[in-house]
Amino acid sequence: MPELPEVENIAEGLRAEIIGRGLAGICVITPGMIRHPAAWKTFVSRYAPQRIVAVTRRAKRLIIVLENQAAILIQLGMTGKVVVMDSASPREKHTHLILELSNGRQVRLVDPRRFGRVAFFTRLDPQNPDPAMAAAGMGKLGPEPFSIPAETFRQILHSRRAIKTLLLDQSRIAGLGNIYADEALFAAGIHPVTRADQIPSPQADRLRRAIARVLNRAIHHGGTTILDYRNAYGEMGNFWKKLRVYQRTGQPCCACRTLIQRLTLAARSSHFCPQCQKPNQRSLKSF
DNA sequence: ATTTCATCCTGGAGGC
DNA sequence: TGCCTCCAGGATGAAA
């Protein structure tokens, strides 16, 4: 399940492979994956012969920047992956989009569950992509999780919702998914059901820094591979070896040996150490 | 307005 | 072995 660190690694791998190459053609295999624009066939025919000038990322969205500020956006959803292969190599099942490069290589989007999506832009500012994405109906994104000012973070936590639920809300903070939300909460010693506005500010600041630290470490280790994630070279990430709570239910906590527990919150599993992450009184009452 | 919930979709796991 | 059911959860849009 690609979250921010996985997308960052994919972008990094893609940069070396495709920047400076010409985009010789775009092959849409599954039109249902294209969410924008409705007239995407026009984009495909008109903007295909362009040079790729950059590969960037906004939250979990991968942005391939073309000349004249045209851009292709890929959101990987749960099971999406991007691979670069020779055009002659056999096409994997569930391949939905192929970008043909001028050197005979291909960028392919493979996504068994089709939760991912693709959008084409005739004009998107790589420094400020949010307006174009909003105009495409892609939903608001909160700030990137690195370097959020303490005061901004305090405002984000001003909510009665459980902190875990809040961390997964992309319109509040963009880029966290279930894995790194659990890992950041463990690192900050906060129980997932804790009401966000009941977290004392020293602990809130610990969480703010834990989020950035966990994501940076995951990027450094090539991301986390649970099932499907691969980088642009088809390699698995190594961060799963570093996970402290995620999918470790019943295993001893790395800090205190208490067994990791799991609970369902907002229809998602949360993993936590009941000893290191004590719920406060308010959250106990509301849960 | 805020928050929750069903929905999309396939593959893998476990039960029988 | 094979069939069935359940589960995984990112993002969205409808409903409470």
GROMACS .gro file of C-alpha atoms (C1' of nucleotides) in nm:
model
  319
    1MET     CA    1   0.000   0.000   0.000
    2PRO     CA    2   0.196   0.299  -0.124
    3GLU     CA    3   0.208   0.586   0.119
    4LEU     CA    4   0.430   0.892   0.092
    5PRO     CA    5   0.770   0.714   0.134
    6GLU     CA    6   0.688   0.455  -0.130
    7VAL     CA    7   0.578   0.721  -0.378
    8GLU     CA    8   0.893   0.921  -0.303
    9ASN     CA    9   1.107   0.617  -0.383
   10ILE     CA   10   0.918   0.550  -0.704
   11ALA     CA   11   0.967   0.914  -0.807
   12GLU     CA   12   1.337   0.889  -0.729
   13GLY     CA   13   1.377   0.577  -0.943
   14LEU     CA   14   1.175   0.724  -1.226
   15ARG     CA   15   1.384   1.041  -1.239
   16ALA     CA   16   1.697   0.853  -1.337
   17GLU     CA   17   1.508   0.656  -1.601
   18ILE     CA   18   1.284   0.904  -1.776
   19ILE     CA   19   1.386   1.268  -1.727
   20GLY     CA   20   1.500   1.410  -2.058
   21ARG     CA   21   1.334   1.133  -2.257
   22GLY     CA   22   1.066   1.207  -2.510
   23LEU     CA   23   0.718   1.075  -2.450
   24ALA     CA   24   0.651   0.895  -2.777
   25GLY     CA   25   0.301   0.780  -2.700
   26ILE     CA   26   0.040   0.715  -2.435
   27CYS     CA   27  -0.154   0.390  -2.437
   28VAL     CA   28  -0.466   0.384  -2.222
   29ILE     CA   29  -0.569   0.023  -2.165
   30THR     CA   30  -0.828   0.081  -1.894
   31PRO     CA   31  -1.018   0.406  -1.960
   32GLY     CA   32  -1.194   0.373  -1.624
   33MET     CA   33  -0.867   0.461  -1.450
   34ILE     CA   34  -0.860   0.804  -1.615
   35ARG     CA   35  -1.041   1.047  -1.385
   36HIS     CA   36  -0.953   1.367  -1.566
   37PRO     CA   37  -1.022   1.518  -1.809
   38ALA     CA   38  -1.334   1.371  -1.964
   39ALA     CA   39  -1.177   1.441  -2.305
   40TRP     CA   40  -0.855   1.259  -2.220
   41LYS     CA   41  -0.824   1.123  -2.574
   42THR     CA   42  -0.745   1.475  -2.690
   43PHE     CA   43  -0.465   1.502  -2.436
   44VAL     CA   44  -0.325   1.164  -2.535
   45SER     CA   45  -0.311   1.255  -2.903
   46ARG     CA   46  -0.199   1.616  -2.866
   47TYR     CA   47   0.046   1.600  -2.575
   48ALA     CA   48   0.214   1.269  -2.635
   49PRO     CA   49   0.512   1.394  -2.836
   50GLN     CA   50   0.662   1.588  -2.546
   51ARG     CA   51   0.978   1.576  -2.342
   52ILE     CA   52   0.967   1.468  -1.976
   53VAL     CA   53   1.130   1.743  -1.772
   54ALA     CA   54   1.069   1.638  -1.409
   55VAL     CA   55   0.915   1.383  -1.179
   56THR     CA   56   0.770   1.519  -0.856
   57ARG     CA   57   0.541   1.412  -0.577
   58ARG     CA   58   0.256   1.574  -0.386
   59ALA     CA   59   0.144   1.365  -0.089
   60LYS     CA   60   0.087   1.016  -0.234
   61ARG     CA   61   0.046   1.143  -0.588
   62LEU     CA   62   0.317   1.099  -0.850
   63ILE     CA   63   0.350   1.381  -1.103
   64ILE     CA   64   0.531   1.341  -1.434
   65VAL     CA   65   0.599   1.691  -1.564
   66LEU     CA   66   0.616   1.749  -1.938
   67GLU     CA   67   0.718   2.050  -2.143
   68ASN     CA   68   0.493   2.357  -2.131
   69GLN     CA   69   0.370   2.258  -1.784
   70ALA     CA   70   0.162   1.969  -1.912
   71ALA     CA   71   0.162   1.685  -1.660
   72ILE     CA   72   0.051   1.329  -1.596
   73LEU     CA   73  -0.064   1.246  -1.242
   74ILE     CA   74  -0.067   0.891  -1.109
   75GLN     CA   75  -0.227   0.797  -0.778
   76LEU     CA   76  -0.143   0.440  -0.684
   77GLY     CA   77  -0.424   0.363  -0.441
   78MET     CA   78  -0.383   0.038  -0.252
   79THR     CA   79  -0.211  -0.192  -0.497
   80GLY     CA   80  -0.076   0.027  -0.773
   81LYS     CA   81   0.284   0.009  -0.890
   82VAL     CA   82   0.488   0.178  -1.161
   83VAL     CA   83   0.747  -0.019  -1.352
   84VAL     CA   84   0.991   0.073  -1.628
   85MET     CA   85   1.050  -0.202  -1.883
   86ASP     CA   86   1.155  -0.263  -2.241
   87SER     CA   87   0.863  -0.240  -2.481
   88ALA     CA   88   0.921  -0.603  -2.581
   89SER     CA   89   0.887  -0.743  -2.229
   90PRO     CA   90   0.560  -0.925  -2.165
   91ARG     CA   91   0.275  -0.716  -2.035
   92GLU     CA   92   0.186  -0.799  -1.677
   93LYS     CA   93  -0.177  -0.872  -1.588
   94HIS     CA   94  -0.366  -0.561  -1.468
   95THR     CA   95  -0.155  -0.319  -1.672
   96HIS     CA   96  -0.376  -0.014  -1.725
   97LEU     CA   97  -0.157   0.261  -1.867
   98ILE     CA   98   0.161   0.263  -2.073
   99LEU     CA   99   0.382   0.565  -2.140
  100GLU     CA  100   0.604   0.490  -2.438
  101LEU     CA  101   0.944   0.656  -2.422
  102SER     CA  102   1.165   0.767  -2.708
  103ASN     CA  103   1.433   0.511  -2.617
  104GLY     CA  104   1.208   0.208  -2.654
  105ARG     CA  105   1.142   0.176  -2.282
  106GLN     CA  106   0.798   0.195  -2.126
  107VAL     CA  107   0.656   0.326  -1.799
  108ARG     CA  108   0.370   0.097  -1.701
  109LEU     CA  109   0.101   0.138  -1.437
  110VAL     CA  110  -0.001  -0.199  -1.292
  111ASP     CA  111  -0.282  -0.209  -1.035
  112PRO     CA  112  -0.478  -0.530  -0.963
  113ARG     CA  113  -0.752  -0.365  -0.761
  114ARG     CA  114  -0.783  -0.052  -0.972
  115PHE     CA  115  -0.811   0.177  -0.671
  116GLY     CA  116  -0.550   0.396  -0.833
  117ARG     CA  117  -0.628   0.676  -1.073
  118VAL     CA  118  -0.472   0.879  -1.350
  119ALA     CA  119  -0.522   1.242  -1.449
  120PHE     CA  120  -0.385   1.440  -1.743
  121PHE     CA  121  -0.319   1.811  -1.719
  122THR     CA  122  -0.253   2.051  -2.002
  123ARG     CA  123  -0.129   2.297  -1.742
  124LEU     CA  124  -0.004   2.222  -1.391
  125ASP     CA  125   0.247   2.426  -1.193
  126PRO     CA  126   0.491   2.174  -1.037
  127GLN     CA  127   0.566   2.422  -0.757
  128ASN     CA  128   0.197   2.460  -0.675
  129PRO     CA  129  -0.004   2.167  -0.814
  130ASP     CA  130  -0.296   2.190  -0.571
  131PRO     CA  131  -0.514   2.435  -0.768
  132ALA     CA  132  -0.498   2.222  -1.083
  133MET     CA  133  -0.571   1.904  -0.887
  134ALA     CA  134  -0.862   2.069  -0.707
  135ALA     CA  135  -1.001   2.186  -1.041
  136ALA     CA  136  -0.982   1.825  -1.154
  137GLY     CA  137  -1.200   1.728  -0.859
  138MET     CA  138  -0.929   1.534  -0.679
  139GLY     CA  139  -0.999   1.653  -0.327
  140LYS     CA  140  -0.818   1.890  -0.095
  141LEU     CA  141  -0.481   1.798   0.052
  142GLY     CA  142  -0.340   1.915   0.381
  143PRO     CA  143   0.026   2.021   0.423
  144GLU     CA  144   0.316   1.786   0.355
  145PRO     CA  145   0.409   1.621   0.686
  146PHE     CA  146   0.767   1.749   0.699
  147SER     CA  147   0.826   2.089   0.857
  148ILE     CA  148   0.470   2.162   0.968
  149PRO     CA  149   0.501   2.456   1.209
  150ALA     CA  150   0.410   2.366   1.569
  151GLU     CA  151   0.128   2.618   1.571
  152THR     CA  152  -0.023   2.480   1.248
  153PHE     CA  153  -0.004   2.128   1.389
  154ARG     CA  154  -0.181   2.243   1.703
  155GLN     CA  155  -0.466   2.377   1.489
  156ILE     CA  156  -0.486   2.051   1.296
  157LEU     CA  157  -0.529   1.862   1.625
  158HIS     CA  158  -0.813   2.091   1.727
  159SER     CA  159  -1.074   1.821   1.668
  160ARG     CA  160  -1.276   1.579   1.876
  161ARG     CA  161  -1.187   1.286   1.649
  162ALA     CA  162  -0.953   1.003   1.744
  163ILE     CA  163  -0.594   1.098   1.659
  164LYS     CA  164  -0.548   0.791   1.437
  165THR     CA  165  -0.852   0.884   1.228
  166LEU     CA  166  -0.724   1.240   1.200
  167LEU     CA  167  -0.379   1.129   1.081
  168LEU     CA  168  -0.540   0.932   0.799
  169ASP     CA  169  -0.746   1.231   0.682
  170GLN     CA  170  -0.556   1.356   0.378
  171SER     CA  171  -0.724   1.696   0.394
  172ARG     CA  172  -0.560   1.758   0.734
  173ILE     CA  173  -0.213   1.611   0.680
  174ALA     CA  174  -0.125   1.466   0.341
  175GLY     CA  175   0.078   1.150   0.289
  176LEU     CA  176   0.024   0.929   0.593
  177GLY     CA  177  -0.152   0.595   0.554
  178ASN     CA  178  -0.228   0.315   0.794
  179ILE     CA  179   0.130   0.192   0.831
  180TYR     CA  180   0.306   0.518   0.916
  181ALA     CA  181   0.016   0.655   1.119
  182ASP     CA  182   0.050   0.354   1.352
  183GLU     CA  183   0.430   0.380   1.359
  184ALA     CA  184   0.426   0.754   1.433
  185LEU     CA  185   0.175   0.711   1.716
  186PHE     CA  186   0.393   0.442   1.869
  187ALA     CA  187   0.702   0.660   1.839
  188ALA     CA  188   0.518   0.941   2.017
  189GLY     CA  189   0.367   0.711   2.283
  190ILE     CA  190   0.008   0.804   2.196
  191HIS     CA  191  -0.283   0.558   2.197
  192PRO     CA  192  -0.469   0.557   1.862
  193VAL     CA  193  -0.812   0.632   2.013
  194THR     CA  194  -0.690   0.940   2.201
  195ARG     CA  195  -0.906   1.239   2.121
  196ALA     CA  196  -0.688   1.474   1.916
  197ASP     CA  197  -0.776   1.785   2.116
  198GLN     CA  198  -0.695   1.607   2.443
  199ILE     CA  199  -0.329   1.551   2.359
  200PRO     CA  200  -0.110   1.774   2.579
  201SER     CA  201   0.103   2.005   2.370
  202PRO     CA  202   0.444   1.852   2.461
  203GLN     CA  203   0.312   1.515   2.343
  204ALA     CA  204   0.157   1.674   2.034
  205ASP     CA  205   0.493   1.819   1.945
  206ARG     CA  206   0.653   1.479   1.998
  207LEU     CA  207   0.401   1.340   1.748
  208ARG     CA  208   0.469   1.618   1.500
  209ARG     CA  209   0.839   1.534   1.502
  210ALA     CA  210   0.777   1.158   1.508
  211ILE     CA  211   0.573   1.179   1.187
  212ALA     CA  212   0.858   1.347   0.999
  213ARG     CA  213   1.117   1.113   1.150
  214VAL     CA  214   0.925   0.793   1.068
  215LEU     CA  215   0.859   0.903   0.709
  216ASN     CA  216   1.220   1.009   0.654
  217ARG     CA  217   1.349   0.678   0.788
  218ALA     CA  218   1.108   0.488   0.564
  219ILE     CA  219   1.219   0.686   0.258
  220HIS     CA  220   1.581   0.612   0.350
  221HIS     CA  221   1.508   0.237   0.373
  222GLY     CA  222   1.328   0.223   0.040
  223GLY     CA  223   0.974   0.215   0.175
  224THR     CA  224   0.768  -0.071   0.315
  225THR     CA  225   0.662  -0.371   0.114
  226ILE     CA  226   0.365  -0.555   0.263
  227LEU     CA  227   0.218  -0.714  -0.047
  228ASP     CA  228   0.239  -0.528  -0.373
  229TYR     CA  229   0.474  -0.235  -0.338
  230ARG     CA  230   0.776  -0.226  -0.566
  231ASN     CA  231   0.996   0.064  -0.666
  232ALA     CA  232   1.048   0.156  -1.032
  233TYR     CA  233   1.298  -0.128  -1.065
  234GLY     CA  234   1.059  -0.387  -0.922
  235GLU     CA  235   1.250  -0.411  -0.595
  236MET     CA  236   1.084  -0.450  -0.255
  237GLY     CA  237   1.130  -0.193   0.021
  238ASN     CA  238   1.323  -0.276   0.338
  239PHE     CA  239   1.137  -0.070   0.595
  240TRP     CA  240   0.906  -0.359   0.690
  241LYS     CA  241   1.202  -0.492   0.889
  242LYS     CA  242   1.190  -0.172   1.095
  243LEU     CA  243   0.817  -0.172   1.172
  244ARG     CA  244   0.752  -0.165   1.546
  245VAL     CA  245   0.377  -0.213   1.568
  246TYR     CA  246   0.218  -0.238   1.223
  247GLN     CA  247   0.101  -0.596   1.158
  248ARG     CA  248   0.287  -0.716   1.467
  249THR     CA  249  -0.026  -0.814   1.662
  250GLY     CA  250   0.060  -1.067   1.937
  251GLN     CA  251   0.434  -1.007   1.906
  252PRO     CA  252   0.633  -0.846   2.189
  253CYS     CA  253   0.684  -0.470   2.187
  254CYS     CA  254   1.043  -0.383   2.097
  255ALA     CA  255   1.062  -0.148   2.396
  256CYS     CA  256   0.882  -0.329   2.682
  257ARG     CA  257   0.799  -0.682   2.557
  258THR     CA  258   0.425  -0.630   2.616
  259LEU     CA  259   0.228  -0.799   2.338
  260ILE     CA  260   0.118  -0.569   2.056
  261GLN     CA  261  -0.260  -0.533   2.029
  262ARG     CA  262  -0.492  -0.455   1.741
  263LEU     CA  263  -0.822  -0.270   1.733
  264THR     CA  264  -1.055  -0.156   1.460
  265LEU     CA  265  -1.097   0.219   1.425
  266ALA     CA  266  -1.270   0.393   1.135
  267ALA     CA  267  -1.298   0.053   0.965
  268ARG     CA  268  -0.921   0.010   0.972
  269SER     CA  269  -0.693  -0.189   1.193
  270SER     CA  270  -0.476  -0.001   1.438
  271HIS     CA  271  -0.175  -0.164   1.598
  272PHE     CA  272  -0.035  -0.039   1.926
  273CYS     CA  273   0.150  -0.131   2.246
  274PRO     CA  274  -0.092  -0.106   2.541
  275GLN     CA  275   0.198  -0.033   2.776
  276CYS     CA  276   0.388   0.230   2.574
  277GLN     CA  277   0.070   0.394   2.437
  278LYS     CA  278  -0.164   0.447   2.732
  279PRO     CA  279  -0.502   0.599   2.650
  280ASN     CA  280  -0.591   0.904   2.857
  281GLN     CA  281  -0.912   0.932   3.060
  282ARG     CA  282  -1.113   1.118   2.798
  283SER     CA  283  -1.040   0.877   2.519
  284LEU     CA  284  -1.125   0.578   2.741
  285LYS     CA  285  -1.465   0.728   2.813
  286SER     CA  286  -1.548   0.794   2.450
  287PHE     CA  287  -1.439   0.454   2.326
  288DA     C1'  288  -2.073   2.169   0.906
  289DT     C1'  289  -1.869   1.770   1.069
  290DT     C1'  290  -1.803   1.292   1.081
  291DT     C1'  291  -1.914   0.821   0.958
  292DC     C1'  292  -1.995   0.461   0.634
  293DA     C1'  293  -2.065   0.190   0.210
  294DT     C1'  294  -1.839   0.140  -0.221
  295DC     C1'  295  -1.499   0.037  -0.557
  296DC     C1'  296  -1.180  -0.423  -0.672
  297DT     C1'  297  -0.871  -0.850  -0.664
  298DG     C1'  298  -0.574  -1.178  -0.445
  299DG     C1'  299  -0.449  -1.429  -0.061
  300DA     C1'  300  -0.563  -1.683   0.358
  301DG     C1'  301  -0.822  -1.995   0.617
  302DG     C1'  302  -1.215  -2.322   0.684
  303DC     C1'  303  -1.437  -2.729   0.539
  304DT     C1'  304  -0.774  -3.008  -0.447
  305DG     C1'  305  -1.127  -2.682  -0.476
  306DC     C1'  306  -1.490  -2.395  -0.340
  307DC     C1'  307  -1.654  -2.056  -0.032
  308DT     C1'  308  -1.619  -1.654   0.272
  309DC     C1'  309  -1.368  -1.304   0.470
  310DC     C1'  310  -1.027  -0.952   0.490
  311DA     C1'  311  -0.686  -0.597   0.342
  312DG     C1'  312  -0.765  -0.031   0.313
  313DG     C1'  313  -0.697   0.467  -0.010
  314DA     C1'  314  -1.016   0.784  -0.154
  315DT     C1'  315  -1.472   0.933  -0.262
  316DG     C1'  316  -1.936   1.064  -0.227
  317DA     C1'  317  -2.360   0.990   0.013
  318DA     C1'  318  -2.581   0.982   0.441
  319DA     C1'  319  -2.640   1.071   0.930
   0.00000   0.00000   0.00000
